[in-house]
Structure formats: C-alpha cells, structure tokens
CSV table of C-alpha atoms in Angstrom, one decimal:
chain,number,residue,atom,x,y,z
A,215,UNK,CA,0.0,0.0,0.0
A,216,UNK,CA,0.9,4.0,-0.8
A,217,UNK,CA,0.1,7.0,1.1
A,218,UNK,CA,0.3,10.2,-0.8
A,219,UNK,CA,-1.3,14.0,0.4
A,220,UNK,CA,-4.2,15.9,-1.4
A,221,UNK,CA,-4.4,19.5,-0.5
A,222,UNK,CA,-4.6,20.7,3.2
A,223,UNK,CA,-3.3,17.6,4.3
A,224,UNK,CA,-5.6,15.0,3.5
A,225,UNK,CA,-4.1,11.8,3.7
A,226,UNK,CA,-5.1,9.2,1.2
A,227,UNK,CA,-4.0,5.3,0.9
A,228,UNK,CA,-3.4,3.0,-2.0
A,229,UNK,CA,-5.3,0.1,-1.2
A,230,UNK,CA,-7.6,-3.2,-2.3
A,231,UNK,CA,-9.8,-1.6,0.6
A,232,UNK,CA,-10.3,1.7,-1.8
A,233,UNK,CA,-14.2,2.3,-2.5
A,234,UNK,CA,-15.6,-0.5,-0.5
A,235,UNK,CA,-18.2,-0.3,1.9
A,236,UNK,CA,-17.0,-0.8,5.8
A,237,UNK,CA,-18.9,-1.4,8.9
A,238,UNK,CA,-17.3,-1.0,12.1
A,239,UNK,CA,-19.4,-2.2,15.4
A,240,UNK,CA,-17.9,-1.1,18.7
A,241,UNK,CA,-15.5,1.3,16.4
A,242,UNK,CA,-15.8,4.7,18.5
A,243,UNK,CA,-13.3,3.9,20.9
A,244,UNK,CA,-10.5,1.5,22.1
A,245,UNK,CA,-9.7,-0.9,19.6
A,246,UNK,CA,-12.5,-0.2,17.2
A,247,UNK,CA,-11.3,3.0,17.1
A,248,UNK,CA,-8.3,2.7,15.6
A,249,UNK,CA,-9.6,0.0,13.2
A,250,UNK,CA,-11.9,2.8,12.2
A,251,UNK,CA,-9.1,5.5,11.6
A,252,UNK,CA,-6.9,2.3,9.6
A,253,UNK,CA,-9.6,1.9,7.4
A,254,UNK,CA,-10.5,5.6,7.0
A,255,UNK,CA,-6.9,5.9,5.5
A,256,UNK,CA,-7.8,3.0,3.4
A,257,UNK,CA,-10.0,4.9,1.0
A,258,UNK,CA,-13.2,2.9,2.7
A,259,UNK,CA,-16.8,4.4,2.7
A,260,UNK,CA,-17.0,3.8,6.4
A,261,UNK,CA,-19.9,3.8,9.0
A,262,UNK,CA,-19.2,3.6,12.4
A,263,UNK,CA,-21.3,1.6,15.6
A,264,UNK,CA,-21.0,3.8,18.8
A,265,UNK,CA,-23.1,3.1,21.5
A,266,UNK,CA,-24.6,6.8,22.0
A,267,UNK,CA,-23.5,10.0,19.8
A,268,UNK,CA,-20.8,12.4,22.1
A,269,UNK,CA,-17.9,13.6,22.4
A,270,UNK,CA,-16.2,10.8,21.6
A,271,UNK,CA,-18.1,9.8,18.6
A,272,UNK,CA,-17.6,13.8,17.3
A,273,UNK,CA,-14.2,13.7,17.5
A,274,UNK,CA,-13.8,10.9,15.9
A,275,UNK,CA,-15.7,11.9,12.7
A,276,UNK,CA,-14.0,15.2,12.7
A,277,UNK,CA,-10.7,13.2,12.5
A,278,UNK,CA,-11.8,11.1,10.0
A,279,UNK,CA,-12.6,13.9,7.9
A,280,UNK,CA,-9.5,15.7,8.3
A,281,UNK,CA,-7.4,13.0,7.2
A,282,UNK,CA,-9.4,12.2,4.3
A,283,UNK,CA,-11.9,14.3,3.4
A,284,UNK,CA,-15.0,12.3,4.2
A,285,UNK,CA,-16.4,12.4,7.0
A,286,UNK,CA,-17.9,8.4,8.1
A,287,UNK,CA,-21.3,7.7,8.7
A,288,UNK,CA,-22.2,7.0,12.2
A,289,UNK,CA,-24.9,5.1,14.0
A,290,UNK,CA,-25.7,5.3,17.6
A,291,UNK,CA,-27.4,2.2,19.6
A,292,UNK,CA,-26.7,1.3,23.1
A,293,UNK,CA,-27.0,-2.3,22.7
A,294,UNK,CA,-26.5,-3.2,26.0
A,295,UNK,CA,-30.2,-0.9,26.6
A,296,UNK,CA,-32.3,-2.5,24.0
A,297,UNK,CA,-33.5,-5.9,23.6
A,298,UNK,CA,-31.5,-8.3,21.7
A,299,UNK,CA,-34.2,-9.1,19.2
A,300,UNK,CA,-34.3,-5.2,18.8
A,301,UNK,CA,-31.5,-5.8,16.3
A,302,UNK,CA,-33.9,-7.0,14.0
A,303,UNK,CA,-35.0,-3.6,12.4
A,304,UNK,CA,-31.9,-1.2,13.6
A,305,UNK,CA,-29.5,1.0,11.4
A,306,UNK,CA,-26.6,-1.2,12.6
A,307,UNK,CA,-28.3,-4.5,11.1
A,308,UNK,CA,-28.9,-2.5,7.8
A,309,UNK,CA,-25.7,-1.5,7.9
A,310,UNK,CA,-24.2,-4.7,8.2
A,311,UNK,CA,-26.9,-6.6,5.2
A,312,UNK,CA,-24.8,-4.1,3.1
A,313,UNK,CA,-21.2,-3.6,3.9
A,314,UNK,CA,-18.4,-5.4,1.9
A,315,UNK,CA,-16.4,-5.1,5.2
A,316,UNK,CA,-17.5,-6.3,8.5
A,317,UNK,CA,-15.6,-5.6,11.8
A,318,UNK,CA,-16.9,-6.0,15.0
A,319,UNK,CA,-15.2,-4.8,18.1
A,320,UNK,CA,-17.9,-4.5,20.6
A,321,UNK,CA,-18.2,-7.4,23.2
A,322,UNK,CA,-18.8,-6.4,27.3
A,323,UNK,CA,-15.8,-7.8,29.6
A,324,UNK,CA,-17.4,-9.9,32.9
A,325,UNK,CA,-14.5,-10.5,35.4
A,326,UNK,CA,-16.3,-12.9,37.9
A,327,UNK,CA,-15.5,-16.4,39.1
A,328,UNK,CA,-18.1,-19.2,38.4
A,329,UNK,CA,-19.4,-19.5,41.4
A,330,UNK,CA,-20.6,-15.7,41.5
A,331,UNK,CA,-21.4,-15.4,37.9
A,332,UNK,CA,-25.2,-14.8,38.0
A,333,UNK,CA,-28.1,-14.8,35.3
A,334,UNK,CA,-27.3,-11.3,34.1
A,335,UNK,CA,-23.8,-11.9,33.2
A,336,UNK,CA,-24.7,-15.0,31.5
A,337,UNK,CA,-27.1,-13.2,29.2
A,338,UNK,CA,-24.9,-10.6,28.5
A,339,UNK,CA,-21.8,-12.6,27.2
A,340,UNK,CA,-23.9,-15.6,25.7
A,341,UNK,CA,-25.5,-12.4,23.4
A,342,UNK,CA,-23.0,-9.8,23.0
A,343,UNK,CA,-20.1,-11.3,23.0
A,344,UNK,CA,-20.9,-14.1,20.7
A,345,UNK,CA,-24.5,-14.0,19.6
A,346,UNK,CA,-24.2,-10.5,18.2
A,347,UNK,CA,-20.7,-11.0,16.1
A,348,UNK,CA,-22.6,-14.2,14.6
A,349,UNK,CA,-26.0,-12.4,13.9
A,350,UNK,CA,-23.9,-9.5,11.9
A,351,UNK,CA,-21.8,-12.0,10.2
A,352,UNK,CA,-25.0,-14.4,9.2
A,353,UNK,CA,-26.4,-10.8,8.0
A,354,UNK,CA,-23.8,-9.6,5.9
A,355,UNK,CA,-22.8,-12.6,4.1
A,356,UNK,CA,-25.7,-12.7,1.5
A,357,UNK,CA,-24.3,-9.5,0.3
A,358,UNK,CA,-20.8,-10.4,-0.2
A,359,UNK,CA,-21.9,-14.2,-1.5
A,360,UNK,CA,-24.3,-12.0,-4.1
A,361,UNK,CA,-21.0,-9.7,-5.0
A,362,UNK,CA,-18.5,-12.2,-4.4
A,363,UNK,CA,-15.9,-10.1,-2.2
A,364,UNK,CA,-15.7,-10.0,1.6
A,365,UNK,CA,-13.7,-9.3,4.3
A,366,UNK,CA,-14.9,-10.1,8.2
A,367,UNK,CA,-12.3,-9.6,11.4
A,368,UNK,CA,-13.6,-10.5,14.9
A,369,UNK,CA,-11.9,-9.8,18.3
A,370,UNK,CA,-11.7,-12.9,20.8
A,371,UNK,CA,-10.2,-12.1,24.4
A,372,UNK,CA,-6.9,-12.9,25.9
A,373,UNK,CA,-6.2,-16.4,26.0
A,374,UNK,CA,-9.0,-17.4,23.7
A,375,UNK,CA,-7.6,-18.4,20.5
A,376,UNK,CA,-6.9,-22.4,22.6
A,377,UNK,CA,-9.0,-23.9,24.9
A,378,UNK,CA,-8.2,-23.3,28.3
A,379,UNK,CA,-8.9,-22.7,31.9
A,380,UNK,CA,-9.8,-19.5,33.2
A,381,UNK,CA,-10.2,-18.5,37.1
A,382,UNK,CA,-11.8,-15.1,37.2
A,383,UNK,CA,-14.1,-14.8,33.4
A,384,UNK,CA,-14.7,-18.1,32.3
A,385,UNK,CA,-18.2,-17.0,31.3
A,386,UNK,CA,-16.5,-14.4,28.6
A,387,UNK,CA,-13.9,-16.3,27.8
A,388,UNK,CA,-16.1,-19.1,26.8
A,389,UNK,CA,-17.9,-16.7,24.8
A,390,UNK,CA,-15.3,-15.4,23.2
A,391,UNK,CA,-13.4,-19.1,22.4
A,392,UNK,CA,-16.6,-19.8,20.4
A,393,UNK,CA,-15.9,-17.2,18.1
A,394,UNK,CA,-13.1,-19.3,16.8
A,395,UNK,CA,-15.5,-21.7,15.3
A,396,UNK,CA,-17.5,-18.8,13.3
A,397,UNK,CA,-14.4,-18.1,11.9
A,398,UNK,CA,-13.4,-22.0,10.9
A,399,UNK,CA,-17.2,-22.0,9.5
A,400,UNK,CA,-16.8,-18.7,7.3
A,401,UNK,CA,-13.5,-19.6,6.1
A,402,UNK,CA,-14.3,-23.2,4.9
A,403,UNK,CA,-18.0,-22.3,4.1
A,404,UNK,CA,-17.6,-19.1,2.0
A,405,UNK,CA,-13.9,-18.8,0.6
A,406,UNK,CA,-15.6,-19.7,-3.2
A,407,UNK,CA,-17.9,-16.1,-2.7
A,408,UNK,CA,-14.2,-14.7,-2.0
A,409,UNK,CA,-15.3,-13.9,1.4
A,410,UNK,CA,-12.1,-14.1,4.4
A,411,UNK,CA,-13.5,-14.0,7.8
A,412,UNK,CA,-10.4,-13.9,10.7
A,413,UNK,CA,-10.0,-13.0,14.2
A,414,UNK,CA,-7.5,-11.2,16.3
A,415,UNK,CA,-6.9,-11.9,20.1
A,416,UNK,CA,-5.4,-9.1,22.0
A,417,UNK,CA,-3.3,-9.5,25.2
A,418,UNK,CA,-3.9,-6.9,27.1
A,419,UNK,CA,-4.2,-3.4,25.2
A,420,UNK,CA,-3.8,0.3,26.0
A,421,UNK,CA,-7.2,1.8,26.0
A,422,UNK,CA,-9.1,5.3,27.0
A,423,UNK,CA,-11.4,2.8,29.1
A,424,UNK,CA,-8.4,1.8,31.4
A,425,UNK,CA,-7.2,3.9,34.6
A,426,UNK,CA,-3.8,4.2,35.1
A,427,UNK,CA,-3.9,1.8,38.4
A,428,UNK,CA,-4.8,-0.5,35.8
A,429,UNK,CA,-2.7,0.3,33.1
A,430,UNK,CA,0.1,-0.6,35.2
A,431,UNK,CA,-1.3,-3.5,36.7
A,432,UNK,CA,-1.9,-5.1,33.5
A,433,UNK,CA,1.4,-3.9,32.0
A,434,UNK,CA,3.4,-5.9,34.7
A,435,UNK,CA,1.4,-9.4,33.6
A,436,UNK,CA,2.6,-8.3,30.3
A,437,UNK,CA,6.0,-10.7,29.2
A,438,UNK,CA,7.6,-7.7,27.5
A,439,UNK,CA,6.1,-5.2,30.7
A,440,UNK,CA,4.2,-2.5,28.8
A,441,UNK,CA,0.7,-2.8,27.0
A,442,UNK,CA,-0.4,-3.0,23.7
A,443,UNK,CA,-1.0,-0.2,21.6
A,444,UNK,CA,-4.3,-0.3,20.1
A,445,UNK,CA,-2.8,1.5,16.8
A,446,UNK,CA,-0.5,-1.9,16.6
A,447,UNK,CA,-3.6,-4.0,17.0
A,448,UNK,CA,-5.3,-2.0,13.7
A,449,UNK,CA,-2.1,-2.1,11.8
A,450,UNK,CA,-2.4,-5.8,11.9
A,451,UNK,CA,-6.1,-5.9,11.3
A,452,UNK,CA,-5.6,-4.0,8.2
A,453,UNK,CA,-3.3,-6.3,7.3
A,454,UNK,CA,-5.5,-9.4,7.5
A,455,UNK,CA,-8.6,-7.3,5.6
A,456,UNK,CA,-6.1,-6.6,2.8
A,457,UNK,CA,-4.8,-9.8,2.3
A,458,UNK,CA,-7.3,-12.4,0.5
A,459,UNK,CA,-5.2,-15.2,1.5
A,460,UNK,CA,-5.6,-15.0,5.0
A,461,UNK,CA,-8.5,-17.3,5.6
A,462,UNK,CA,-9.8,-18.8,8.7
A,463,UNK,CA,-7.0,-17.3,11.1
A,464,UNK,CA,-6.9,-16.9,14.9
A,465,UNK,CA,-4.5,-14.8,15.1
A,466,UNK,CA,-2.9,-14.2,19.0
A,467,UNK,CA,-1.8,-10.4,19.6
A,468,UNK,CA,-0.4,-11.3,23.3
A,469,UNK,CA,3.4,-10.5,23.2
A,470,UNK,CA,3.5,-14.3,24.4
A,471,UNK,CA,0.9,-13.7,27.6
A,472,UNK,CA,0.1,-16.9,29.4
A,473,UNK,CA,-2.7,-17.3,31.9
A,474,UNK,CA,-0.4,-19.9,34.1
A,475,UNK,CA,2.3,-16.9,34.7
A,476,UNK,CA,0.3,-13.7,35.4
C-alpha cells in the first residue's frame, strides 16, 4: 500500500480496501477506534457503531474527515439498553446486510468467578459477545456471497484463540473461544464467494477505558512489561482485511501472555 497527500493535508492510501463499503461495530473507541481510523486511510466508505452520539463519537468523525476528506457515517445504539431481538429492524443491522467489510469490536468484559457469575452476566456474554458478532456476520454474508468479495475480522479475548482454563471470566472467555469456530465456519463455508472471515486476540491493550492503576497492573502481567497499543492491534487488522489469503486465522496479539504466569 501507498500514502500520498491531497491538499490541506488529507491523507489518502493505495489500497484493495479503496471504495468499498465498511462497517465497524464497537468502532468509536478503544480498539474499534483505531480499526476505524486504519480503514479511513484505506480509502473505505465507512460507517461507524457507537453506542450513543458524544464527544467521543464527534471527534472521531472530525478526525476522519480531516485526514481524508470524508467524514464516516455513524450510527448510535446502546445495545446493552435494548433488547437483543431489537437488532432485527436497527440502522446497525442495515448496515451490516450491506457492507463489503464487516468488523466488529464491541463485546462487554465480565471479570467474575463461576461461582458468582449470576443470570445477568450469563445473558450478557452468551449475546454480546458471541450472539451479536454471529447475527452481523449471518447478516452480511448474502451480500458479499451476491458480489462475491468479503472481508470479516472479529476480536476474541486474551487467551481465547486455545482452549483453556480461566479462574476469574470463564463465562466471557467461553464466549469469546466460540468465536473461533465462526471463523473456521466462514473460512471453509464461503472462501468460493471470496469472502475471508479472521479473528484477532489481544493481550492486554492500552485503551481510553483503562485507569492508570490498571494500566500498570496489566502492564506488569505483560511478558515484555508494557501494553499493547491499540494502533499496533489496527495495523495488523488492516493487514489481514487486505490480504485475500488470509482465511480462517486466529491470530494471538499477546506478546506471548500466558494465563499460568500472570
């Protein structure tokens, strides 16, 4: 890929990304942030998920225009608020029956041992953090099967890409390990429409949504003792959306994290 300047600074990319349509859930902040900002600079026509419009969410757009000209579209649902089956006539699953590229990013973190996980928690991970990634997938692949080009990225947790044991968010974890079976199913189902469908999972990454008490808490579980830069984590994303053979990867971001040394 190429970057070259337009006037007043407008940064544009040569890339297999240019034109097509890209959907970003969870892609105001943290991770999805940057993923969004990486495929801005792609040359994408890019709408972003954010749970409520703010700040945040303004900022972001502003940015996105400044660098390339365009500002994205964005779309505002609290999903956590709304009933699950509420996703049935909402701008995000629209958005998603449409795009060429699907990324999702959004999935709530439960940190609770078994024993005190409770109802709620069960709901919430069971739905958002695997339910919701396969709904938008199972959504946007008539689409891309119909134009015969896609590209899908998921986001496991820490530790998920192998089956394991977890002490403190087995619930989430076990969420998230499931995702590694949508991929397998993409991959092998939907490689002849030219779809790719991957997944990155992150050690632990430098984020607006951590305080510094745990920033440096995290940090010293870290092997190499710092955090991972989100930016890193959407370089790498990009990577694996541009790259057609890439197929049915779980790909560990974790600097070598283990769960039996931290």
């Amino acid at each position: 890929m190429k970057y070259f300047f337009l006037s007043d600074n407008i940064l544009i990319m040569t890339s297999s990304l240019k034109n097509k349509s890209a959907l970003v859930a969870g892609g105001s902040g943290g991770i999805g942030r940057e993923v969004s900002l990486a495929l801005a600079r792609a040359g994408t026509n890019l709408t972003v998920h954010g749970s409520q419009k703010s700040d945040k969410t303004c900022s972001l757009a502003s940015e996105i225009a400044g660098l390339c000209g365009i500002a994205p579209k964005i779309i505002t649902q609290n999903l956590l608020e709304s009933s699950f089956s509420g996703l049935e006539n909402s701008e995000l699953l629209e958005a998603a029956r449409k795009t060429d590229i699907l990324c999702v990013s959004f999935g709530p973190f439960v940190q609770k041992p078994l024993h005190e996980t409770n109802i709620s928690d069960w709901e919430k991970v069971s739905l958002y953090d695997y339910a919701l990634p396969g709904f938008l997938v199972s959504s946007a692949l008539p689409n891309m099967m119909k134009n015969h080009f896609g590209r899908i990225l998921l986001f496991g947790g820490t530790g998920t890409s192998y089956r394991t044991e977890f002490s403190t968010n087995a619930a989430y974890a076990g969420a998230k390990s499931a995702l590694n079976v949508l991929v397998s199913s993409v991959a092998a189902n939907y490689a002849q429409y030219g779809i790719t469908c991957n997944a990155i999972c992150p050690g632990f990454v430098e984020t607006e949504y951590l305080s510094e008490e745990q920033k440096d808490a995290l940090a010293k579980k870290m092997p190499g003792g710092k955090l991972i830069s989100a930016e890193n984590i959407a370089k790498t994303a990009l990577f694996l959306l541009e790259n057609a053979g890439i197929n049915g990867e779980v790909l560990r971001m974790d600097g070598g994290w283990s769960p039996f040394k931290s």
